[in-house]
Amino acid sequence: MIRAFRLDMATMRRARLSNFIVMVALCVAVGFVSKMLPLVFVAAVFMRYPLSVLSLDMVDETGTWGAYRLSLPVSRRDCVFGRYLSALAMIGMGLASGLAAVPILLAASSLASLVGGPLMLDGLPSLPDGFISPSALLASLLAVCATLFAGTLMFGVVTPLYYRYGMTKVTLMLPSITVGAVVLAVVVAGGQPDWLASWMPGLFVWIQSLGHMALTSLAMLMAAAVVFAVSAVVSARLYKRREL
């Protein structure tokens, strides 16, 4: 598994630094435009996970790289679990880019305030006073956990399909999967409008409590971990049976 993980990291070696710089710049832009700390980390995590990890699946089918990896002393099981370990690494890189963007945001905002108060400095507005606060940090934790849960659902469904059918076929399936998910959401939401109308406002009020935010974040993180683990086991079994 570790050997397969190192192969993934070697594949991205040239692009890691440039991608990190681009991600930090994107997070800084999102922070200044939205003036909300949670959105900075949402952008950082989502661009790295699951999007960057799924791009590795595409690399596997470019120039028969996937078949070449199996000619090395790496089992199919190791390849799968190494890919899931790479997904965890991508989550860490996403969080690191968000953390790196925060001091840049604060420094640029302070400079803007010193020079021109609330005015613009080279197109960058100053941030609000409550940009970093206990509530903003907890809201960022909730946003990150929600992003991880949504990203894990996407990654957890697409990755087993990739190991069963290959990325070429999965690419053809993705529009149908996306449309099906949207239709399902509309049917579920539209089937009980009165229930949703009475339930959602209460949920928003309930989740505004700091303790409830922390509890919801933990629940989503645990749910994402379960989906991640189940997806890894299913992918390993499917890849073992697949004929290349």
JSON list of C-alpha atoms in Angstrom, two decimals:
[
{"chain": "A", "resi": 1, "resn": "MET", "atom": "CA", "xyz": [0.00, 0.00, 0.00]},
{"chain": "A", "resi": 2, "resn": "ILE", "atom": "CA", "xyz": [2.78, 2.44, 0.90]},
{"chain": "A", "resi": 3, "resn": "ARG", "atom": "CA", "xyz": [4.60, 1.62, -2.34]},
{"chain": "A", "resi": 4, "resn": "ALA", "atom": "CA", "xyz": [1.44, 2.35, -4.37]},
{"chain": "A", "resi": 5, "resn": "PHE", "atom": "CA", "xyz": [0.96, 5.57, -2.42]},
{"chain": "A", "resi": 6, "resn": "ARG", "atom": "CA", "xyz": [4.50, 6.65, -3.28]},
{"chain": "A", "resi": 7, "resn": "LEU", "atom": "CA", "xyz": [3.80, 5.94, -6.94]},
{"chain": "A", "resi": 8, "resn": "ASP", "atom": "CA", "xyz": [0.80, 8.28, -6.80]},
{"chain": "A", "resi": 9, "resn": "MET", "atom": "CA", "xyz": [2.89, 10.97, -5.11]},
{"chain": "A", "resi": 10, "resn": "ALA", "atom": "CA", "xyz": [5.60, 10.52, -7.73]},
{"chain": "A", "resi": 11, "resn": "THR", "atom": "CA", "xyz": [2.98, 10.96, -10.46]},
{"chain": "A", "resi": 12, "resn": "MET", "atom": "CA", "xyz": [2.00, 14.33, -9.01]},
{"chain": "A", "resi": 13, "resn": "ARG", "atom": "CA", "xyz": [5.49, 15.41, -7.99]},
{"chain": "A", "resi": 14, "resn": "ARG", "atom": "CA", "xyz": [5.96, 18.03, -10.71]},
{"chain": "A", "resi": 15, "resn": "ALA", "atom": "CA", "xyz": [2.50, 19.49, -10.28]},
{"chain": "A", "resi": 16, "resn": "ARG", "atom": "CA", "xyz": [2.31, 19.50, -6.48]},
{"chain": "A", "resi": 17, "resn": "LEU", "atom": "CA", "xyz": [4.05, 22.83, -5.88]},
{"chain": "A", "resi": 18, "resn": "SER", "atom": "CA", "xyz": [2.32, 24.65, -8.73]},
{"chain": "A", "resi": 19, "resn": "ASN", "atom": "CA", "xyz": [-1.05, 23.25, -7.68]},
{"chain": "A", "resi": 20, "resn": "PHE", "atom": "CA", "xyz": [-0.43, 24.32, -4.08]},
{"chain": "A", "resi": 21, "resn": "ILE", "atom": "CA", "xyz": [0.40, 27.88, -5.15]},
{"chain": "A", "resi": 22, "resn": "VAL", "atom": "CA", "xyz": [-2.69, 28.03, -7.36]},
{"chain": "A", "resi": 23, "resn": "MET", "atom": "CA", "xyz": [-4.85, 26.69, -4.52]},
{"chain": "A", "resi": 24, "resn": "VAL", "atom": "CA", "xyz": [-3.54, 29.28, -2.05]},
{"chain": "A", "resi": 25, "resn": "ALA", "atom": "CA", "xyz": [-4.18, 32.06, -4.57]},
{"chain": "A", "resi": 26, "resn": "LEU", "atom": "CA", "xyz": [-7.69, 30.73, -5.16]},
{"chain": "A", "resi": 27, "resn": "CYS", "atom": "CA", "xyz": [-8.38, 30.60, -1.42]},
{"chain": "A", "resi": 28, "resn": "VAL", "atom": "CA", "xyz": [-7.17, 34.18, -1.01]},
{"chain": "A", "resi": 29, "resn": "ALA", "atom": "CA", "xyz": [-9.46, 35.31, -3.84]},
{"chain": "A", "resi": 30, "resn": "VAL", "atom": "CA", "xyz": [-12.43, 33.45, -2.35]},
{"chain": "A", "resi": 31, "resn": "GLY", "atom": "CA", "xyz": [-11.73, 34.99, 1.05]},
{"chain": "A", "resi": 32, "resn": "PHE", "atom": "CA", "xyz": [-11.68, 38.54, -0.24]},
{"chain": "A", "resi": 33, "resn": "VAL", "atom": "CA", "xyz": [-14.73, 38.08, -2.44]},
{"chain": "A", "resi": 34, "resn": "SER", "atom": "CA", "xyz": [-16.91, 36.27, 0.10]},
{"chain": "A", "resi": 35, "resn": "LYS", "atom": "CA", "xyz": [-15.38, 37.73, 3.30]},
{"chain": "A", "resi": 36, "resn": "MET", "atom": "CA", "xyz": [-16.29, 34.41, 4.95]},
{"chain": "A", "resi": 37, "resn": "LEU", "atom": "CA", "xyz": [-13.68, 32.09, 6.46]},
{"chain": "A", "resi": 38, "resn": "PRO", "atom": "CA", "xyz": [-15.69, 28.87, 5.96]},
{"chain": "A", "resi": 39, "resn": "LEU", "atom": "CA", "xyz": [-15.81, 29.35, 2.18]},
{"chain": "A", "resi": 40, "resn": "VAL", "atom": "CA", "xyz": [-12.02, 29.59, 2.07]},
{"chain": "A", "resi": 41, "resn": "PHE", "atom": "CA", "xyz": [-11.68, 26.07, 3.43]},
{"chain": "A", "resi": 42, "resn": "VAL", "atom": "CA", "xyz": [-14.58, 24.74, 1.37]},
{"chain": "A", "resi": 43, "resn": "ALA", "atom": "CA", "xyz": [-12.80, 25.86, -1.81]},
{"chain": "A", "resi": 44, "resn": "ALA", "atom": "CA", "xyz": [-9.47, 24.47, -0.60]},
{"chain": "A", "resi": 45, "resn": "VAL", "atom": "CA", "xyz": [-10.78, 21.03, 0.31]},
{"chain": "A", "resi": 46, "resn": "PHE", "atom": "CA", "xyz": [-13.15, 20.51, -2.61]},
{"chain": "A", "resi": 47, "resn": "MET", "atom": "CA", "xyz": [-10.57, 21.33, -5.29]},
{"chain": "A", "resi": 48, "resn": "ARG", "atom": "CA", "xyz": [-8.17, 18.80, -3.81]},
{"chain": "A", "resi": 49, "resn": "TYR", "atom": "CA", "xyz": [-10.71, 16.18, -2.80]},
{"chain": "A", "resi": 50, "resn": "PRO", "atom": "CA", "xyz": [-12.22, 14.56, -4.73]},
{"chain": "A", "resi": 51, "resn": "LEU", "atom": "CA", "xyz": [-11.25, 16.38, -7.95]},
{"chain": "A", "resi": 52, "resn": "SER", "atom": "CA", "xyz": [-7.47, 15.93, -7.75]},
{"chain": "A", "resi": 53, "resn": "VAL", "atom": "CA", "xyz": [-7.81, 12.29, -6.70]},
{"chain": "A", "resi": 54, "resn": "LEU", "atom": "CA", "xyz": [-10.14, 11.47, -9.58]},
{"chain": "A", "resi": 55, "resn": "SER", "atom": "CA", "xyz": [-7.59, 12.98, -11.95]},
{"chain": "A", "resi": 56, "resn": "LEU", "atom": "CA", "xyz": [-5.19, 10.23, -10.84]},
{"chain": "A", "resi": 57, "resn": "ASP", "atom": "CA", "xyz": [-7.68, 7.68, -12.13]},
{"chain": "A", "resi": 58, "resn": "MET", "atom": "CA", "xyz": [-7.49, 9.35, -15.53]},
{"chain": "A", "resi": 59, "resn": "VAL", "atom": "CA", "xyz": [-3.68, 9.16, -15.41]},
{"chain": "A", "resi": 60, "resn": "ASP", "atom": "CA", "xyz": [-3.93, 5.41, -14.81]},
{"chain": "A", "resi": 61, "resn": "GLU", "atom": "CA", "xyz": [-5.49, 4.94, -18.24]},
{"chain": "A", "resi": 62, "resn": "THR", "atom": "CA", "xyz": [-3.10, 7.31, -20.01]},
{"chain": "A", "resi": 63, "resn": "GLY", "atom": "CA", "xyz": [-0.34, 5.38, -21.73]},
{"chain": "A", "resi": 64, "resn": "THR", "atom": "CA", "xyz": [-1.40, 2.14, -19.96]},
{"chain": "A", "resi": 65, "resn": "TRP", "atom": "CA", "xyz": [0.04, 3.45, -16.68]},
{"chain": "A", "resi": 66, "resn": "GLY", "atom": "CA", "xyz": [-2.39, 1.28, -14.71]},
{"chain": "A", "resi": 67, "resn": "ALA", "atom": "CA", "xyz": [-1.18, -1.91, -16.38]},
{"chain": "A", "resi": 68, "resn": "TYR", "atom": "CA", "xyz": [2.44, -0.82, -15.90]},
{"chain": "A", "resi": 69, "resn": "ARG", "atom": "CA", "xyz": [1.91, -0.36, -12.17]},
{"chain": "A", "resi": 70, "resn": "LEU", "atom": "CA", "xyz": [0.67, -3.93, -11.90]},
{"chain": "A", "resi": 71, "resn": "SER", "atom": "CA", "xyz": [3.90, -5.16, -13.50]},
{"chain": "A", "resi": 72, "resn": "LEU", "atom": "CA", "xyz": [5.73, -3.73, -10.50]},
{"chain": "A", "resi": 73, "resn": "PRO", "atom": "CA", "xyz": [5.86, -5.53, -7.12]},
{"chain": "A", "resi": 74, "resn": "VAL", "atom": "CA", "xyz": [2.49, -4.02, -6.15]},
{"chain": "A", "resi": 75, "resn": "SER", "atom": "CA", "xyz": [-0.69, -6.06, -5.75]},
{"chain": "A", "resi": 76, "resn": "ARG", "atom": "CA", "xyz": [-4.10, -4.88, -6.92]},
{"chain": "A", "resi": 77, "resn": "ARG", "atom": "CA", "xyz": [-5.18, -4.57, -3.31]},
{"chain": "A", "resi": 78, "resn": "ASP", "atom": "CA", "xyz": [-2.17, -2.36, -2.59]},
{"chain": "A", "resi": 79, "resn": "CYS", "atom": "CA", "xyz": [-2.99, -0.20, -5.63]},
{"chain": "A", "resi": 80, "resn": "VAL", "atom": "CA", "xyz": [-6.52, 0.40, -4.38]},
{"chain": "A", "resi": 81, "resn": "PHE", "atom": "CA", "xyz": [-5.64, 1.10, -0.77]},
{"chain": "A", "resi": 82, "resn": "GLY", "atom": "CA", "xyz": [-2.72, 3.26, -1.90]},
{"chain": "A", "resi": 83, "resn": "ARG", "atom": "CA", "xyz": [-5.14, 5.34, -3.95]},
{"chain": "A", "resi": 84, "resn": "TYR", "atom": "CA", "xyz": [-7.39, 5.82, -0.93]},
{"chain": "A", "resi": 85, "resn": "LEU", "atom": "CA", "xyz": [-4.34, 6.79, 1.11]},
{"chain": "A", "resi": 86, "resn": "SER", "atom": "CA", "xyz": [-3.59, 9.35, -1.62]},
{"chain": "A", "resi": 87, "resn": "ALA", "atom": "CA", "xyz": [-7.11, 10.69, -1.13]},
{"chain": "A", "resi": 88, "resn": "LEU", "atom": "CA", "xyz": [-6.34, 11.31, 2.54]},
{"chain": "A", "resi": 89, "resn": "ALA", "atom": "CA", "xyz": [-3.13, 13.07, 1.52]},
{"chain": "A", "resi": 90, "resn": "MET", "atom": "CA", "xyz": [-5.12, 15.29, -0.84]},
{"chain": "A", "resi": 91, "resn": "ILE", "atom": "CA", "xyz": [-7.43, 16.25, 2.01]},
{"chain": "A", "resi": 92, "resn": "GLY", "atom": "CA", "xyz": [-4.39, 17.26, 4.06]},
{"chain": "A", "resi": 93, "resn": "MET", "atom": "CA", "xyz": [-2.98, 19.29, 1.16]},
{"chain": "A", "resi": 94, "resn": "GLY", "atom": "CA", "xyz": [-6.31, 21.04, 0.73]},
{"chain": "A", "resi": 95, "resn": "LEU", "atom": "CA", "xyz": [-6.47, 21.98, 4.40]},
{"chain": "A", "resi": 96, "resn": "ALA", "atom": "CA", "xyz": [-2.83, 23.13, 4.25]},
{"chain": "A", "resi": 97, "resn": "SER", "atom": "CA", "xyz": [-3.59, 25.46, 1.33]},
{"chain": "A", "resi": 98, "resn": "GLY", "atom": "CA", "xyz": [-6.53, 26.93, 3.25]},
{"chain": "A", "resi": 99, "resn": "LEU", "atom": "CA", "xyz": [-4.39, 27.45, 6.36]},
{"chain": "A", "resi": 100, "resn": "ALA", "atom": "CA", "xyz": [-1.66, 29.07, 4.27]},
{"chain": "A", "resi": 101, "resn": "ALA", "atom": "CA", "xyz": [-4.18, 31.47, 2.74]},
{"chain": "A", "resi": 102, "resn": "VAL", "atom": "CA", "xyz": [-5.45, 32.78, 6.10]},
{"chain": "A", "resi": 103, "resn": "PRO", "atom": "CA", "xyz": [-2.32, 34.74, 7.16]},
{"chain": "A", "resi": 104, "resn": "ILE", "atom": "CA", "xyz": [-2.03, 36.15, 3.63]},
{"chain": "A", "resi": 105, "resn": "LEU", "atom": "CA", "xyz": [-5.64, 37.33, 3.84]},
{"chain": "A", "resi": 106, "resn": "LEU", "atom": "CA", "xyz": [-5.08, 38.90, 7.25]},
{"chain": "A", "resi": 107, "resn": "ALA", "atom": "CA", "xyz": [-1.83, 40.60, 6.21]},
{"chain": "A", "resi": 108, "resn": "ALA", "atom": "CA", "xyz": [-3.32, 42.04, 3.03]},
{"chain": "A", "resi": 109, "resn": "SER", "atom": "CA", "xyz": [-6.44, 43.18, 4.90]},
{"chain": "A", "resi": 110, "resn": "SER", "atom": "CA", "xyz": [-4.36, 44.87, 7.61]},
{"chain": "A", "resi": 111, "resn": "LEU", "atom": "CA", "xyz": [-2.28, 46.63, 4.98]},
{"chain": "A", "resi": 112, "resn": "ALA", "atom": "CA", "xyz": [-5.44, 47.79, 3.23]},
{"chain": "A", "resi": 113, "resn": "SER", "atom": "CA", "xyz": [-6.84, 49.12, 6.52]},
{"chain": "A", "resi": 114, "resn": "LEU", "atom": "CA", "xyz": [-3.62, 50.98, 7.35]},
{"chain": "A", "resi": 115, "resn": "VAL", "atom": "CA", "xyz": [-3.35, 52.60, 3.95]},
{"chain": "A", "resi": 116, "resn": "GLY", "atom": "CA", "xyz": [-6.94, 53.44, 3.15]},
{"chain": "A", "resi": 117, "resn": "GLY", "atom": "CA", "xyz": [-9.29, 52.20, 5.83]},
{"chain": "A", "resi": 118, "resn": "PRO", "atom": "CA", "xyz": [-12.18, 50.43, 4.22]},
{"chain": "A", "resi": 119, "resn": "LEU", "atom": "CA", "xyz": [-11.06, 51.57, 0.77]},
{"chain": "A", "resi": 120, "resn": "MET", "atom": "CA", "xyz": [-9.61, 49.25, -1.85]},
{"chain": "A", "resi": 121, "resn": "LEU", "atom": "CA", "xyz": [-5.90, 48.57, -2.10]},
{"chain": "A", "resi": 122, "resn": "ASP", "atom": "CA", "xyz": [-4.97, 47.16, -5.47]},
{"chain": "A", "resi": 123, "resn": "GLY", "atom": "CA", "xyz": [-8.46, 45.72, -5.73]},
{"chain": "A", "resi": 124, "resn": "LEU", "atom": "CA", "xyz": [-8.37, 43.97, -2.34]},
{"chain": "A", "resi": 125, "resn": "PRO", "atom": "CA", "xyz": [-10.99, 45.05, 0.24]},
{"chain": "A", "resi": 126, "resn": "SER", "atom": "CA", "xyz": [-10.32, 44.83, 3.96]},
{"chain": "A", "resi": 127, "resn": "LEU", "atom": "CA", "xyz": [-11.91, 41.91, 5.80]},
{"chain": "A", "resi": 128, "resn": "PRO", "atom": "CA", "xyz": [-14.62, 42.31, 8.45]},
{"chain": "A", "resi": 129, "resn": "ASP", "atom": "CA", "xyz": [-13.60, 42.34, 12.12]},
{"chain": "A", "resi": 130, "resn": "GLY", "atom": "CA", "xyz": [-15.26, 38.99, 12.80]},
{"chain": "A", "resi": 131, "resn": "PHE", "atom": "CA", "xyz": [-13.52, 37.18, 9.96]},
{"chain": "A", "resi": 132, "resn": "ILE", "atom": "CA", "xyz": [-11.61, 35.08, 12.50]},
{"chain": "A", "resi": 133, "resn": "SER", "atom": "CA", "xyz": [-13.58, 34.41, 15.67]},
{"chain": "A", "resi": 134, "resn": "PRO", "atom": "CA", "xyz": [-14.55, 31.31, 17.65]},
{"chain": "A", "resi": 135, "resn": "SER", "atom": "CA", "xyz": [-17.87, 31.12, 15.84]},
{"chain": "A", "resi": 136, "resn": "ALA", "atom": "CA", "xyz": [-16.20, 31.58, 12.44]},
{"chain": "A", "resi": 137, "resn": "LEU", "atom": "CA", "xyz": [-13.66, 28.85, 13.22]},
{"chain": "A", "resi": 138, "resn": "LEU", "atom": "CA", "xyz": [-16.40, 26.45, 14.32]},
{"chain": "A", "resi": 139, "resn": "ALA", "atom": "CA", "xyz": [-18.45, 27.32, 11.24]},
{"chain": "A", "resi": 140, "resn": "SER", "atom": "CA", "xyz": [-15.35, 26.56, 9.17]},
{"chain": "A", "resi": 141, "resn": "LEU", "atom": "CA", "xyz": [-15.08, 23.18, 10.87]},
{"chain": "A", "resi": 142, "resn": "LEU", "atom": "CA", "xyz": [-18.71, 22.47, 10.03]},
{"chain": "A", "resi": 143, "resn": "ALA", "atom": "CA", "xyz": [-18.19, 23.58, 6.42]},
{"chain": "A", "resi": 144, "resn": "VAL", "atom": "CA", "xyz": [-15.08, 21.40, 6.05]},
{"chain": "A", "resi": 145, "resn": "CYS", "atom": "CA", "xyz": [-16.85, 18.35, 7.47]},
{"chain": "A", "resi": 146, "resn": "ALA", "atom": "CA", "xyz": [-19.84, 18.94, 5.17]},
{"chain": "A", "resi": 147, "resn": "THR", "atom": "CA", "xyz": [-17.47, 19.26, 2.20]},
{"chain": "A", "resi": 148, "resn": "LEU", "atom": "CA", "xyz": [-15.65, 16.09, 3.20]},
{"chain": "A", "resi": 149, "resn": "PHE", "atom": "CA", "xyz": [-18.95, 14.23, 3.49]},
{"chain": "A", "resi": 150, "resn": "ALA", "atom": "CA", "xyz": [-20.18, 15.43, 0.09]},
{"chain": "A", "resi": 151, "resn": "GLY", "atom": "CA", "xyz": [-16.79, 14.80, -1.51]},
{"chain": "A", "resi": 152, "resn": "THR", "atom": "CA", "xyz": [-16.61, 11.33, 0.03]},
{"chain": "A", "resi": 153, "resn": "LEU", "atom": "CA", "xyz": [-20.04, 10.45, -1.36]},
{"chain": "A", "resi": 154, "resn": "MET", "atom": "CA", "xyz": [-18.84, 11.44, -4.83]},
{"chain": "A", "resi": 155, "resn": "PHE", "atom": "CA", "xyz": [-15.46, 9.77, -4.45]},
{"chain": "A", "resi": 156, "resn": "GLY", "atom": "CA", "xyz": [-16.97, 6.71, -2.78]},
{"chain": "A", "resi": 157, "resn": "VAL", "atom": "CA", "xyz": [-19.37, 6.09, -5.66]},
{"chain": "A", "resi": 158, "resn": "VAL", "atom": "CA", "xyz": [-17.13, 6.94, -8.62]},
{"chain": "A", "resi": 159, "resn": "THR", "atom": "CA", "xyz": [-13.98, 5.13, -7.46]},
{"chain": "A", "resi": 160, "resn": "PRO", "atom": "CA", "xyz": [-15.50, 1.61, -7.21]},
{"chain": "A", "resi": 161, "resn": "LEU", "atom": "CA", "xyz": [-17.05, 2.15, -10.65]},
{"chain": "A", "resi": 162, "resn": "TYR", "atom": "CA", "xyz": [-13.61, 3.12, -11.95]},
{"chain": "A", "resi": 163, "resn": "TYR", "atom": "CA", "xyz": [-11.99, -0.02, -10.58]},
{"chain": "A", "resi": 164, "resn": "ARG", "atom": "CA", "xyz": [-14.77, -2.12, -12.08]},
{"chain": "A", "resi": 165, "resn": "TYR", "atom": "CA", "xyz": [-15.22, -0.53, -15.51]},
{"chain": "A", "resi": 166, "resn": "GLY", "atom": "CA", "xyz": [-12.28, 1.84, -16.07]},
{"chain": "A", "resi": 167, "resn": "MET", "atom": "CA", "xyz": [-12.28, 5.62, -16.29]},
{"chain": "A", "resi": 168, "resn": "THR", "atom": "CA", "xyz": [-13.35, 5.71, -19.94]},
{"chain": "A", "resi": 169, "resn": "LYS", "atom": "CA", "xyz": [-16.67, 4.02, -19.18]},
{"chain": "A", "resi": 170, "resn": "VAL", "atom": "CA", "xyz": [-17.09, 5.89, -15.91]},
{"chain": "A", "resi": 171, "resn": "THR", "atom": "CA", "xyz": [-16.73, 9.20, -17.77]},
{"chain": "A", "resi": 172, "resn": "LEU", "atom": "CA", "xyz": [-19.67, 8.15, -19.91]},
{"chain": "A", "resi": 173, "resn": "MET", "atom": "CA", "xyz": [-21.64, 7.23, -16.79]},
{"chain": "A", "resi": 174, "resn": "LEU", "atom": "CA", "xyz": [-20.98, 10.46, -14.87]},
{"chain": "A", "resi": 175, "resn": "PRO", "atom": "CA", "xyz": [-23.68, 12.56, -16.62]},
{"chain": "A", "resi": 176, "resn": "SER", "atom": "CA", "xyz": [-26.28, 9.89, -15.87]},
{"chain": "A", "resi": 177, "resn": "ILE", "atom": "CA", "xyz": [-25.11, 9.62, -12.25]},
{"chain": "A", "resi": 178, "resn": "THR", "atom": "CA", "xyz": [-25.23, 13.40, -11.82]},
{"chain": "A", "resi": 179, "resn": "VAL", "atom": "CA", "xyz": [-28.66, 13.76, -13.39]},
{"chain": "A", "resi": 180, "resn": "GLY", "atom": "CA", "xyz": [-29.96, 10.82, -11.35]},
{"chain": "A", "resi": 181, "resn": "ALA", "atom": "CA", "xyz": [-28.71, 12.38, -8.12]},
{"chain": "A", "resi": 182, "resn": "VAL", "atom": "CA", "xyz": [-30.32, 15.71, -8.95]},
{"chain": "A", "resi": 183, "resn": "VAL", "atom": "CA", "xyz": [-33.63, 14.06, -9.89]},
{"chain": "A", "resi": 184, "resn": "LEU", "atom": "CA", "xyz": [-33.59, 12.03, -6.68]},
{"chain": "A", "resi": 185, "resn": "ALA", "atom": "CA", "xyz": [-32.96, 15.16, -4.61]},
{"chain": "A", "resi": 186, "resn": "VAL", "atom": "CA", "xyz": [-35.82, 16.97, -6.35]},
{"chain": "A", "resi": 187, "resn": "VAL", "atom": "CA", "xyz": [-38.19, 14.03, -5.84]},
{"chain": "A", "resi": 188, "resn": "VAL", "atom": "CA", "xyz": [-37.30, 13.74, -2.16]},
{"chain": "A", "resi": 189, "resn": "ALA", "atom": "CA", "xyz": [-37.53, 17.49, -1.60]},
{"chain": "A", "resi": 190, "resn": "GLY", "atom": "CA", "xyz": [-40.69, 17.86, -3.66]},
{"chain": "A", "resi": 191, "resn": "GLY", "atom": "CA", "xyz": [-42.48, 14.88, -2.18]},
{"chain": "A", "resi": 192, "resn": "GLN", "atom": "CA", "xyz": [-42.75, 16.39, 1.31]},
{"chain": "A", "resi": 193, "resn": "PRO", "atom": "CA", "xyz": [-42.86, 20.18, 0.95]},
{"chain": "A", "resi": 194, "resn": "ASP", "atom": "CA", "xyz": [-44.85, 20.77, 4.13]},
{"chain": "A", "resi": 195, "resn": "TRP", "atom": "CA", "xyz": [-42.50, 18.59, 6.15]},
{"chain": "A", "resi": 196, "resn": "LEU", "atom": "CA", "xyz": [-39.42, 20.33, 4.78]},
{"chain": "A", "resi": 197, "resn": "ALA", "atom": "CA", "xyz": [-40.95, 23.77, 5.28]},
{"chain": "A", "resi": 198, "resn": "SER", "atom": "CA", "xyz": [-41.49, 23.05, 8.97]},
{"chain": "A", "resi": 199, "resn": "TRP", "atom": "CA", "xyz": [-38.25, 21.14, 9.51]},
{"chain": "A", "resi": 200, "resn": "MET", "atom": "CA", "xyz": [-35.60, 23.28, 7.84]},
{"chain": "A", "resi": 201, "resn": "PRO", "atom": "CA", "xyz": [-36.07, 26.52, 9.85]},
{"chain": "A", "resi": 202, "resn": "GLY", "atom": "CA", "xyz": [-35.86, 24.56, 13.07]},
{"chain": "A", "resi": 203, "resn": "LEU", "atom": "CA", "xyz": [-32.68, 22.86, 11.87]},
{"chain": "A", "resi": 204, "resn": "PHE", "atom": "CA", "xyz": [-31.06, 26.20, 11.05]},
{"chain": "A", "resi": 205, "resn": "VAL", "atom": "CA", "xyz": [-31.90, 27.54, 14.50]},
{"chain": "A", "resi": 206, "resn": "TRP", "atom": "CA", "xyz": [-30.69, 24.33, 16.17]},
{"chain": "A", "resi": 207, "resn": "ILE", "atom": "CA", "xyz": [-27.39, 24.23, 14.33]},
{"chain": "A", "resi": 208, "resn": "GLN", "atom": "CA", "xyz": [-26.47, 27.82, 15.22]},
{"chain": "A", "resi": 209, "resn": "SER", "atom": "CA", "xyz": [-25.51, 26.67, 18.71]},
{"chain": "A", "resi": 210, "resn": "LEU", "atom": "CA", "xyz": [-21.75, 26.12, 19.02]},
{"chain": "A", "resi": 211, "resn": "GLY", "atom": "CA", "xyz": [-22.26, 22.76, 20.69]},
{"chain": "A", "resi": 212, "resn": "HIS", "atom": "CA", "xyz": [-24.68, 21.63, 17.99]},
{"chain": "A", "resi": 213, "resn": "MET", "atom": "CA", "xyz": [-22.22, 22.75, 15.30]},
{"chain": "A", "resi": 214, "resn": "ALA", "atom": "CA", "xyz": [-19.51, 20.61, 16.86]},
{"chain": "A", "resi": 215, "resn": "LEU", "atom": "CA", "xyz": [-21.88, 17.63, 17.19]},
{"chain": "A", "resi": 216, "resn": "THR", "atom": "CA", "xyz": [-23.04, 17.94, 13.56]},
{"chain": "A", "resi": 217, "resn": "SER", "atom": "CA", "xyz": [-19.43, 18.23, 12.37]},
{"chain": "A", "resi": 218, "resn": "LEU", "atom": "CA", "xyz": [-18.48, 15.06, 14.24]},
{"chain": "A", "resi": 219, "resn": "ALA", "atom": "CA", "xyz": [-21.50, 13.19, 12.85]},
{"chain": "A", "resi": 220, "resn": "MET", "atom": "CA", "xyz": [-20.68, 14.15, 9.26]},
{"chain": "A", "resi": 221, "resn": "LEU", "atom": "CA", "xyz": [-17.01, 13.29, 9.75]},
{"chain": "A", "resi": 222, "resn": "MET", "atom": "CA", "xyz": [-17.90, 9.86, 11.10]},
{"chain": "A", "resi": 223, "resn": "ALA", "atom": "CA", "xyz": [-20.36, 9.27, 8.26]},
{"chain": "A", "resi": 224, "resn": "ALA", "atom": "CA", "xyz": [-17.68, 10.25, 5.74]},
{"chain": "A", "resi": 225, "resn": "ALA", "atom": "CA", "xyz": [-15.23, 7.82, 7.37]},
{"chain": "A", "resi": 226, "resn": "VAL", "atom": "CA", "xyz": [-17.74, 4.98, 7.12]},
{"chain": "A", "resi": 227, "resn": "VAL", "atom": "CA", "xyz": [-18.45, 5.70, 3.44]},
{"chain": "A", "resi": 228, "resn": "PHE", "atom": "CA", "xyz": [-14.71, 5.98, 2.77]},
{"chain": "A", "resi": 229, "resn": "ALA", "atom": "CA", "xyz": [-13.95, 2.63, 4.41]},
{"chain": "A", "resi": 230, "resn": "VAL", "atom": "CA", "xyz": [-16.82, 0.79, 2.70]},
{"chain": "A", "resi": 231, "resn": "SER", "atom": "CA", "xyz": [-15.85, 2.26, -0.66]},
{"chain": "A", "resi": 232, "resn": "ALA", "atom": "CA", "xyz": [-12.24, 1.12, -0.21]},
{"chain": "A", "resi": 233, "resn": "VAL", "atom": "CA", "xyz": [-13.27, -2.47, 0.55]},
{"chain": "A", "resi": 234, "resn": "VAL", "atom": "CA", "xyz": [-15.70, -2.57, -2.39]},
{"chain": "A", "resi": 235, "resn": "SER", "atom": "CA", "xyz": [-13.11, -1.09, -4.76]},
{"chain": "A", "resi": 236, "resn": "ALA", "atom": "CA", "xyz": [-10.50, -3.67, -3.72]},
{"chain": "A", "resi": 237, "resn": "ARG", "atom": "CA", "xyz": [-12.90, -6.55, -4.37]},
{"chain": "A", "resi": 238, "resn": "LEU", "atom": "CA", "xyz": [-14.03, -5.18, -7.73]},
{"chain": "A", "resi": 239, "resn": "TYR", "atom": "CA", "xyz": [-10.49, -4.48, -8.93]},
{"chain": "A", "resi": 240, "resn": "LYS", "atom": "CA", "xyz": [-9.41, -7.99, -7.97]},
{"chain": "A", "resi": 241, "resn": "ARG", "atom": "CA", "xyz": [-12.04, -9.45, -10.32]},
{"chain": "A", "resi": 242, "resn": "ARG", "atom": "CA", "xyz": [-11.49, -7.04, -13.20]},
{"chain": "A", "resi": 243, "resn": "GLU", "atom": "CA", "xyz": [-9.71, -8.25, -16.32]},
{"chain": "A", "resi": 244, "resn": "LEU", "atom": "CA", "xyz": [-7.31, -5.69, -17.75]}
]
